[in-house]
CSV table of C-alpha atoms in Angstrom, one decimal:
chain,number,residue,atom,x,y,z
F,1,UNK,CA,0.0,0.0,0.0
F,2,UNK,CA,2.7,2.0,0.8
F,3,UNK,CA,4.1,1.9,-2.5
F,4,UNK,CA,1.0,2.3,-4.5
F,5,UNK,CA,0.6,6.0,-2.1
F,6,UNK,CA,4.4,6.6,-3.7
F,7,UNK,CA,2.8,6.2,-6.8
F,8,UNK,CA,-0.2,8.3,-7.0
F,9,UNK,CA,1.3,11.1,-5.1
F,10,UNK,CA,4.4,11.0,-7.4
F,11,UNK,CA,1.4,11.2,-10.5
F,12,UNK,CA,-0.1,14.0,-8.6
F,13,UNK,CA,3.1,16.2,-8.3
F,14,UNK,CA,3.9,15.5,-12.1
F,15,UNK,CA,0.5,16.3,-13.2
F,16,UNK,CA,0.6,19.5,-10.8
F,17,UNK,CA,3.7,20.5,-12.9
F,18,UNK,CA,2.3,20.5,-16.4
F,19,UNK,CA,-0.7,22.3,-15.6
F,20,UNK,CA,1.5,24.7,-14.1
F,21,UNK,CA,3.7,24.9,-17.3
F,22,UNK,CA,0.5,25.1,-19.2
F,23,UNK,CA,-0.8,28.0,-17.4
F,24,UNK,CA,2.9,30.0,-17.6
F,25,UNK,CA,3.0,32.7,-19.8
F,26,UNK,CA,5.8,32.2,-21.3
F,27,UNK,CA,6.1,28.2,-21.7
F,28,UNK,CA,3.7,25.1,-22.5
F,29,UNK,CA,2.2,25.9,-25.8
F,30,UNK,CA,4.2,29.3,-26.4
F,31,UNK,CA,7.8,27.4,-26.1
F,32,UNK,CA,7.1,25.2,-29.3
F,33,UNK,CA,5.8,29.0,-30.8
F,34,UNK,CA,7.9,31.7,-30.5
F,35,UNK,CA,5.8,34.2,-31.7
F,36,UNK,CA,6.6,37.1,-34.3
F,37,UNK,CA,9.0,40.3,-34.0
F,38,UNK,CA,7.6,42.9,-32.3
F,39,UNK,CA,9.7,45.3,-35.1
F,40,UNK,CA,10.3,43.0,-38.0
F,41,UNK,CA,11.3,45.2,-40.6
F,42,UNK,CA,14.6,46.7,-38.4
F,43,UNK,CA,16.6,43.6,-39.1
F,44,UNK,CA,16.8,44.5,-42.9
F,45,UNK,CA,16.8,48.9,-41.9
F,46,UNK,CA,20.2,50.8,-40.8
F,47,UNK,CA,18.1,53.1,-38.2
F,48,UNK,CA,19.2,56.8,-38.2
F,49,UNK,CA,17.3,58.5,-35.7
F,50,UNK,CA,15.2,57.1,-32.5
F,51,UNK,CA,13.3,59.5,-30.5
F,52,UNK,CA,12.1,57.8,-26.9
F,53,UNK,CA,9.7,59.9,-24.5
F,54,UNK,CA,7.9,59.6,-21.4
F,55,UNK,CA,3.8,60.5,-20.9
F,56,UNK,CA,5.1,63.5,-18.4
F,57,UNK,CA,6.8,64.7,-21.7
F,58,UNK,CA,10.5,63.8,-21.2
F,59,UNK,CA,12.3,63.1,-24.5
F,60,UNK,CA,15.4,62.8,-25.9
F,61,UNK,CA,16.1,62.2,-29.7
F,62,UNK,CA,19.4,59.9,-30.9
F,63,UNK,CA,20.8,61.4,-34.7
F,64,UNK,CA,23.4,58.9,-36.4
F,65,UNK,CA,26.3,60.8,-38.3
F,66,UNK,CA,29.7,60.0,-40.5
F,67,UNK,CA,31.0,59.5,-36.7
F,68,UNK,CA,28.5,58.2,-34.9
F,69,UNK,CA,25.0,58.8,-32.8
F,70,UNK,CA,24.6,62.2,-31.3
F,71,UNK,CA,21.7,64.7,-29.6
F,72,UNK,CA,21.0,67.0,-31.9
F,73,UNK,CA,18.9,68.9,-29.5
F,74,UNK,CA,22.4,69.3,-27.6
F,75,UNK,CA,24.7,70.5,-30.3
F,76,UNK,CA,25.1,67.5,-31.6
F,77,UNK,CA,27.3,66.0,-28.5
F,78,UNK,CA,28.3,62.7,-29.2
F,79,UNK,CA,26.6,59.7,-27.8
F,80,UNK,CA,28.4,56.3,-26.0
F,81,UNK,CA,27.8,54.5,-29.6
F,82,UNK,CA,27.6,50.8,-27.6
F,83,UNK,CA,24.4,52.2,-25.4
F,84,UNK,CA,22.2,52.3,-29.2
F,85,UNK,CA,23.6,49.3,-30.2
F,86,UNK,CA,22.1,47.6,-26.8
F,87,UNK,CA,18.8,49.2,-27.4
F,88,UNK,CA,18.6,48.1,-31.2
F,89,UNK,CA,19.9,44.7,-30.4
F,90,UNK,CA,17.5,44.0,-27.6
F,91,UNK,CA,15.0,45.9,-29.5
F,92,UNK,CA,15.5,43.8,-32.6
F,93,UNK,CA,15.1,40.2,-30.8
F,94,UNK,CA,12.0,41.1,-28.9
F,95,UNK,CA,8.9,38.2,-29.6
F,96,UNK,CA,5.5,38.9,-29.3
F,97,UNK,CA,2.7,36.0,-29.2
F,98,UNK,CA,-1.1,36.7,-29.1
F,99,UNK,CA,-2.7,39.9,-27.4
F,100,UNK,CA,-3.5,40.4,-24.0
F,101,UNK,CA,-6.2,42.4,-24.9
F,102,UNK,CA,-7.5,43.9,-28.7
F,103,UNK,CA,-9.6,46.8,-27.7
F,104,UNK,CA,-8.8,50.3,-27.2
F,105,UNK,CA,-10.6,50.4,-23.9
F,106,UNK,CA,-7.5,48.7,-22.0
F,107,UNK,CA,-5.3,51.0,-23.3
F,108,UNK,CA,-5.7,53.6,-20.7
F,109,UNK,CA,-5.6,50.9,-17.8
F,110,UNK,CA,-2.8,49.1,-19.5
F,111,UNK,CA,-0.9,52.9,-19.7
F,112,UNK,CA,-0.4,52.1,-23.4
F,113,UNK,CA,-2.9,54.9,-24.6
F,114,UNK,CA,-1.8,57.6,-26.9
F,115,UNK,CA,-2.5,60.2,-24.5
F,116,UNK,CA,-1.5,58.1,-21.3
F,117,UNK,CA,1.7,55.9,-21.7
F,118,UNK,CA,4.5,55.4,-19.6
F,119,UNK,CA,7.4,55.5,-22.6
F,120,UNK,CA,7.0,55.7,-26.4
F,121,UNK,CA,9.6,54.5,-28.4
F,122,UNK,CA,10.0,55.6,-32.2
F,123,UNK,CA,12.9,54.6,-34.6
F,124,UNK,CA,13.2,55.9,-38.2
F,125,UNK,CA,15.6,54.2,-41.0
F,126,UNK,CA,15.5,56.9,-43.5
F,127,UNK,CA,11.9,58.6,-44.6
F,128,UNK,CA,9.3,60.6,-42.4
F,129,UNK,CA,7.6,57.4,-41.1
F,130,UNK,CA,9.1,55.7,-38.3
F,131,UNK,CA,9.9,51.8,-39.3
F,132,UNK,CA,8.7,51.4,-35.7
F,133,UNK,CA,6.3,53.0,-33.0
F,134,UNK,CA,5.7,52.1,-29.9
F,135,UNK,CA,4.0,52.7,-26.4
F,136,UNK,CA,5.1,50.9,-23.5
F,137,UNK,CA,3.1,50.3,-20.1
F,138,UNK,CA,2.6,48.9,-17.0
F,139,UNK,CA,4.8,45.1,-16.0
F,140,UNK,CA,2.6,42.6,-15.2
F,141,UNK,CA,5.7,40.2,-14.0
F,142,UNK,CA,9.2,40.8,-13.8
F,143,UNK,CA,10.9,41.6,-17.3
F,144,UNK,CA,7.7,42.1,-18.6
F,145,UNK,CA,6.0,45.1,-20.3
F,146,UNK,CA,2.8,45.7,-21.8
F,147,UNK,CA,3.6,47.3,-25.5
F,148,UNK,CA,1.3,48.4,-28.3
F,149,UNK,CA,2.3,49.4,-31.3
F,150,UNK,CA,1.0,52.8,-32.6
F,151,UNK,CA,-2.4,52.7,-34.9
F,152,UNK,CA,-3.4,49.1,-33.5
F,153,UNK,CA,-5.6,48.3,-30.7
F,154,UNK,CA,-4.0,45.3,-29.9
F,155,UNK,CA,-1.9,44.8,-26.4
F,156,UNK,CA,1.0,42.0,-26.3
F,157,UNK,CA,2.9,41.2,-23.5
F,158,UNK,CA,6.9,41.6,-24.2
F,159,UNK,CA,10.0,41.0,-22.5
F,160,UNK,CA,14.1,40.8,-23.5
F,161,UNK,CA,13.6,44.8,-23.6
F,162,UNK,CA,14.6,46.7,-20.2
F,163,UNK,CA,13.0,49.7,-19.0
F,164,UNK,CA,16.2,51.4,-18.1
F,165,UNK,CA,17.3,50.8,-21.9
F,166,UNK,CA,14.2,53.4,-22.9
F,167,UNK,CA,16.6,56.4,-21.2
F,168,UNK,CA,14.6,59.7,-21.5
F,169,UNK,CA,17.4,61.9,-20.5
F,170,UNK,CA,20.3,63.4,-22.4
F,171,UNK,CA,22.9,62.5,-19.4
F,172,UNK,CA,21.7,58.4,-20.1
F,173,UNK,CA,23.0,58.3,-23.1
F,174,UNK,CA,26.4,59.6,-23.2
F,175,UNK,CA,30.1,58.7,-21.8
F,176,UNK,CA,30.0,60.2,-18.0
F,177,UNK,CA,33.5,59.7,-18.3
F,178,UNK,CA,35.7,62.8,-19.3
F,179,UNK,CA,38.8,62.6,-18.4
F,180,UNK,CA,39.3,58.4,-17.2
F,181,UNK,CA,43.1,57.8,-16.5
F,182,UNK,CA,44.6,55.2,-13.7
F,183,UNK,CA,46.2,56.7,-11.3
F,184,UNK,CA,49.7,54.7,-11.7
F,185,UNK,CA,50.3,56.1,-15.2
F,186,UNK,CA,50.4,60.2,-14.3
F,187,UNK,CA,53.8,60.7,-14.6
F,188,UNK,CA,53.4,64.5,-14.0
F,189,UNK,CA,50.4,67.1,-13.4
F,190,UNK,CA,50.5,71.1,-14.0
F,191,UNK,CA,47.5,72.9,-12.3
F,192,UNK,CA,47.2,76.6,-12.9
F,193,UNK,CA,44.0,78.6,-10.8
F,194,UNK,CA,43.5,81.8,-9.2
F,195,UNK,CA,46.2,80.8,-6.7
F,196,UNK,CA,48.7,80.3,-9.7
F,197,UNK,CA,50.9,77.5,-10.8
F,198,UNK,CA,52.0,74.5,-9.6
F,199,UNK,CA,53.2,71.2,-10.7
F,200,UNK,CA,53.4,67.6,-9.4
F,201,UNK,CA,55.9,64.9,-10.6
F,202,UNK,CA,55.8,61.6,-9.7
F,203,UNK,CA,59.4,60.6,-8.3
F,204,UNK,CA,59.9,56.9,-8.4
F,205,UNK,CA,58.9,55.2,-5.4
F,206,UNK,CA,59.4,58.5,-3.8
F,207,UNK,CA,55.7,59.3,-4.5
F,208,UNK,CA,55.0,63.3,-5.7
F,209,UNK,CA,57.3,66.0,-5.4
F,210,UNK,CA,56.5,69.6,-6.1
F,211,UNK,CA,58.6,70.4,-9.4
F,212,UNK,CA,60.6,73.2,-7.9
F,213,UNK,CA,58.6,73.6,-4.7
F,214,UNK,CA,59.0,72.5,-1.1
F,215,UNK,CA,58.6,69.1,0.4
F,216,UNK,CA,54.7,67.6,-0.5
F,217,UNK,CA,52.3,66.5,1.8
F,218,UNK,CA,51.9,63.1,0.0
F,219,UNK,CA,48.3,62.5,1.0
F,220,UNK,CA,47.0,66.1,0.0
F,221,UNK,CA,48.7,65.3,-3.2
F,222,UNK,CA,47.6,62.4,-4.1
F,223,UNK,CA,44.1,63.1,-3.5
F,224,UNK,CA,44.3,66.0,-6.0
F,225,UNK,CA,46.0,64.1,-8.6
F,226,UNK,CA,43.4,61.3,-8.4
F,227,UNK,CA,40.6,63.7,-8.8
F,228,UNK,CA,42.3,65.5,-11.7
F,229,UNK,CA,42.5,62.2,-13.1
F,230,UNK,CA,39.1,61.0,-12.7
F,231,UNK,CA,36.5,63.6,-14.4
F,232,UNK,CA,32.6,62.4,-14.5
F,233,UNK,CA,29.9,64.8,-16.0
F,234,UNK,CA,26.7,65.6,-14.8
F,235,UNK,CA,25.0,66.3,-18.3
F,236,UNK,CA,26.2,67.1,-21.6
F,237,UNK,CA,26.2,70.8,-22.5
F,238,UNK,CA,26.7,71.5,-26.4
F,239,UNK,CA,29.3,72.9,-28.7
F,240,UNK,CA,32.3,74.1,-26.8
F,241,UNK,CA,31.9,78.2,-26.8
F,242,UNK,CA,35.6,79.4,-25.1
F,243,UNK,CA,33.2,83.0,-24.3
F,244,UNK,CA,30.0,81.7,-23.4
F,245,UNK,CA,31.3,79.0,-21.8
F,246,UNK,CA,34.1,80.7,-19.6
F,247,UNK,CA,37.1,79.1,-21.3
F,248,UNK,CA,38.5,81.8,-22.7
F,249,UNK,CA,39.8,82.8,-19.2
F,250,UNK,CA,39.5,79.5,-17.6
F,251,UNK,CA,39.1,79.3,-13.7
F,252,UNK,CA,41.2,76.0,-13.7
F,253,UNK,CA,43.5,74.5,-16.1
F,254,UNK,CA,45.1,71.1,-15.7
F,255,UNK,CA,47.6,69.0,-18.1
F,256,UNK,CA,48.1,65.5,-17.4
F,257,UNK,CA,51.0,63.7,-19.0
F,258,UNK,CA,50.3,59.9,-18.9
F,259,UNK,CA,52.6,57.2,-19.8
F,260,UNK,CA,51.5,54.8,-22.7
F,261,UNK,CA,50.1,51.8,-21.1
F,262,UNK,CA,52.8,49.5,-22.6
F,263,UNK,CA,55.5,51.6,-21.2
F,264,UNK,CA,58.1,50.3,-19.1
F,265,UNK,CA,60.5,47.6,-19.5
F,266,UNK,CA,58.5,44.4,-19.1
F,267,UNK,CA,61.5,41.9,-19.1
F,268,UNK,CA,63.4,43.9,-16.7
F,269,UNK,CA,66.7,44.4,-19.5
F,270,UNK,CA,66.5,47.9,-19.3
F,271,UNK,CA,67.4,48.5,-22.7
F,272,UNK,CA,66.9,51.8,-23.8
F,273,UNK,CA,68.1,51.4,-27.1
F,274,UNK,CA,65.7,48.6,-27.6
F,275,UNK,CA,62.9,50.8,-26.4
F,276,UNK,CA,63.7,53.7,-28.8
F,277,UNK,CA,64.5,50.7,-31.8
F,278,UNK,CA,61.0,49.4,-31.1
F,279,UNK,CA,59.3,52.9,-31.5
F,280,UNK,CA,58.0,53.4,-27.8
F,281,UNK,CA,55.2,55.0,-27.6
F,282,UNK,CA,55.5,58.9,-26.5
F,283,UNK,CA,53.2,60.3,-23.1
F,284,UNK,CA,50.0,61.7,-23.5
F,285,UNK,CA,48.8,65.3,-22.6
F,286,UNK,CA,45.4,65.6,-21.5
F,287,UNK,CA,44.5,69.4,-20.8
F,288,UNK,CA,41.0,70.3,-18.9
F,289,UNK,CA,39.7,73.6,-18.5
F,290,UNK,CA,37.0,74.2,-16.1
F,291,UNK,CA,34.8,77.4,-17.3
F,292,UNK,CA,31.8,79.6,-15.4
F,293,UNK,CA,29.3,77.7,-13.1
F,294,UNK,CA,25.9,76.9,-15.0
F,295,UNK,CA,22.9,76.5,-12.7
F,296,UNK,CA,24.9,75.0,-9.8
F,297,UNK,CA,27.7,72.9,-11.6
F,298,UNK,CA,30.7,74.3,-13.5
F,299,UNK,CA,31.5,73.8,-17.1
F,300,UNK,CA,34.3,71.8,-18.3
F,301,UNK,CA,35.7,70.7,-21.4
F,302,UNK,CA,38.9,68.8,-22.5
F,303,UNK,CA,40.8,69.9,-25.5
F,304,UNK,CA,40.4,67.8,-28.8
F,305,UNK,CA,36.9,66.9,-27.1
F,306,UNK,CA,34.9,70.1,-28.9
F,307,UNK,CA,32.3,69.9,-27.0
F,308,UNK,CA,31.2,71.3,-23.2
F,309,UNK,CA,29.7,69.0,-20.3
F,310,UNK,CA,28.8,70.2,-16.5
F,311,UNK,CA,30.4,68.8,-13.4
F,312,UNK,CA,29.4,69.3,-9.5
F,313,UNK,CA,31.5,71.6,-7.9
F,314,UNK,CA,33.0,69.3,-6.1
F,315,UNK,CA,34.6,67.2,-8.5
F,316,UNK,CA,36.8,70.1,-9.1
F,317,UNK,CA,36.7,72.1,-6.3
F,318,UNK,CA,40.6,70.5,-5.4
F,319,UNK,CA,41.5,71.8,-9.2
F,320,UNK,CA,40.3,75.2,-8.2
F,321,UNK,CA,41.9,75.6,-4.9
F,322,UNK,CA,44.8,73.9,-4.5
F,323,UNK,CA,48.2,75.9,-4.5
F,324,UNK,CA,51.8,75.1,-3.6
F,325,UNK,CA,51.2,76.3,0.0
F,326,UNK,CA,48.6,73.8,0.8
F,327,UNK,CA,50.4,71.0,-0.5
F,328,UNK,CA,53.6,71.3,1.2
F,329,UNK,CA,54.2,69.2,3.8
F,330,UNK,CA,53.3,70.7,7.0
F,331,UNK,CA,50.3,72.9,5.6
């Protein structure tokens, strides 16, 4: 009897199982059919422009160029290329299977309505009309969004597209990183502000020294140096303007000369000659300029960049204060 309770109990569990796999979402019948592309025309297209809002009306519009994606509605600052390429990829793979609903009179519940969405996503490939148009709405389960696409009634339920990917913001969509060096290769820094001139060289295992200057507080130092060499933005500005911008007569300049990253003898011979015979690489010079404040950050640039971002003031308040005084040792 015992046995024969095994049994049925083990027939119960499995038959619990594919009702449950029946009843999923995304399994039972939908595994064996995958459903169609929510976009399918944008595997063929090249897309150049994608505009993404929110219903509160926050919008940002992509542009691709010769050299690359950009905002046009900021000057045309460039855009971290990979970030579209995630959207488009993920974009491109999403699967949609039969409606959750086919009348308009979800819409407004499902937040998928033209006049009440939570993000609408349009992508052009060439042309006036968009090769895709879409509102997206609330999550019914994790990884899961309600989308209609625009002039259809119909509601699907899609996932492999993350709401953090549909970035409504300028700042979401470009490199935060302006000035990103390591530490270990600044070979030398020359800061000039409002308390004059000063530079830093790195001295072996010494640590800094002040290039003609009294004894360093090493600590004080290498905090500034590692600020200098570290530079995020806040938001993207526009076309760098030396006048409008406070350039012209900058509040903060810095140079940062970086060794390659392959310098350095490797095998420990010490060969110079070999070095020179091999064409070593010469050091970089990376030269910031931090303008006028803007609505509570400062502007900053980097020359060769061509363009202007804002900072907080305190990612360069060091740059703008720090002087030869209160880095000497003792200070």
């Amino acid at each position: 009897m015992r046995r024969a309770h095994l049994v049925l109990a083990a027939v119960l569990v499995f038959q619990l199982v594919v009702i449950a796999l029946l009843a999923a979402p995304w399994s039972g019948e939908q595994v064996a059919d995958r459903g169609a592309l929510l976009v399918p025309d944008l595997a063929a297209k090249t897309p150049d422009r994608i505009a993404i809002e929110t219903g509160e009306g926050e919008r940002v519009e992509l542009a691709r160029t010769d050299a690359g994606w950009t905002l046009p509605e900021v000057d045309g600052y460039p855009v971290d290329d990979k970030r579209v390429d995630e959207l488009l990829d993920a974009l491109e793979q999403v699967r949609v299977r039969r409606p959750v609903v086919s009348s308009a009179r979800y819409h407004e519940r499902l937040e998928v309505a033209d006049g009440k969405f939570q993000k609408r996503l349009r992508v052009w490939a060439g042309g006036d009309e968009p090769i895709a148009d879409l509102y997206f709405g609330t999550s019914p389960q994790y990884q899961v969004q309600h989308v209609r696409r625009a002039g259809e009634d119909a509601v699907y339920e899609a996932r492999g597209l993350a709401s953090w990917q549909l970035r409504t913001r300028a700042d979401g969509w470009v490199d935060k990183h302006l000035v990103d060096v390591p530490v270990e290769r600044v070979a030398r820094v020359e800061l000039t502000n409002a308390s004059g001139s000063l530079a830093l060289v790195r001295d072996g295992e010494q640590g800094w020294r002040l290039d003609g200057g009294p004894a360093v507080d090493e600590d004080k130092a290498d905090a500034l140096v590692r600020q200098l060499a570290s530079l995020w933005i806040s938001r993207p500005v526009g076309r760098r303007d030396d006048a409008e911008h406070g350039f012209a007569e900058p509040a903060a300049r810095w140079v940062l000369v970086v060794t390659p990253e392959d310098a350095g003898d490797e095998d420990g011979s010490g060969d110079e000659g070999a070095g020179e015979a091999a064409g070593a690489k010469e050091p970089e010079r990376i030269t910031v300029l931090v303008g006028r404040e803007d609505d509570g950050d400062r502007l900053v640039t980097r020359e060769g960049f061509g363009y202007t971002a804002a900072v907080s003031p305190s990612s360069v308040e060091k740059a703008l204060t720090a002087s030869v005084s209160s880095l000497a040792a003792g200070s």
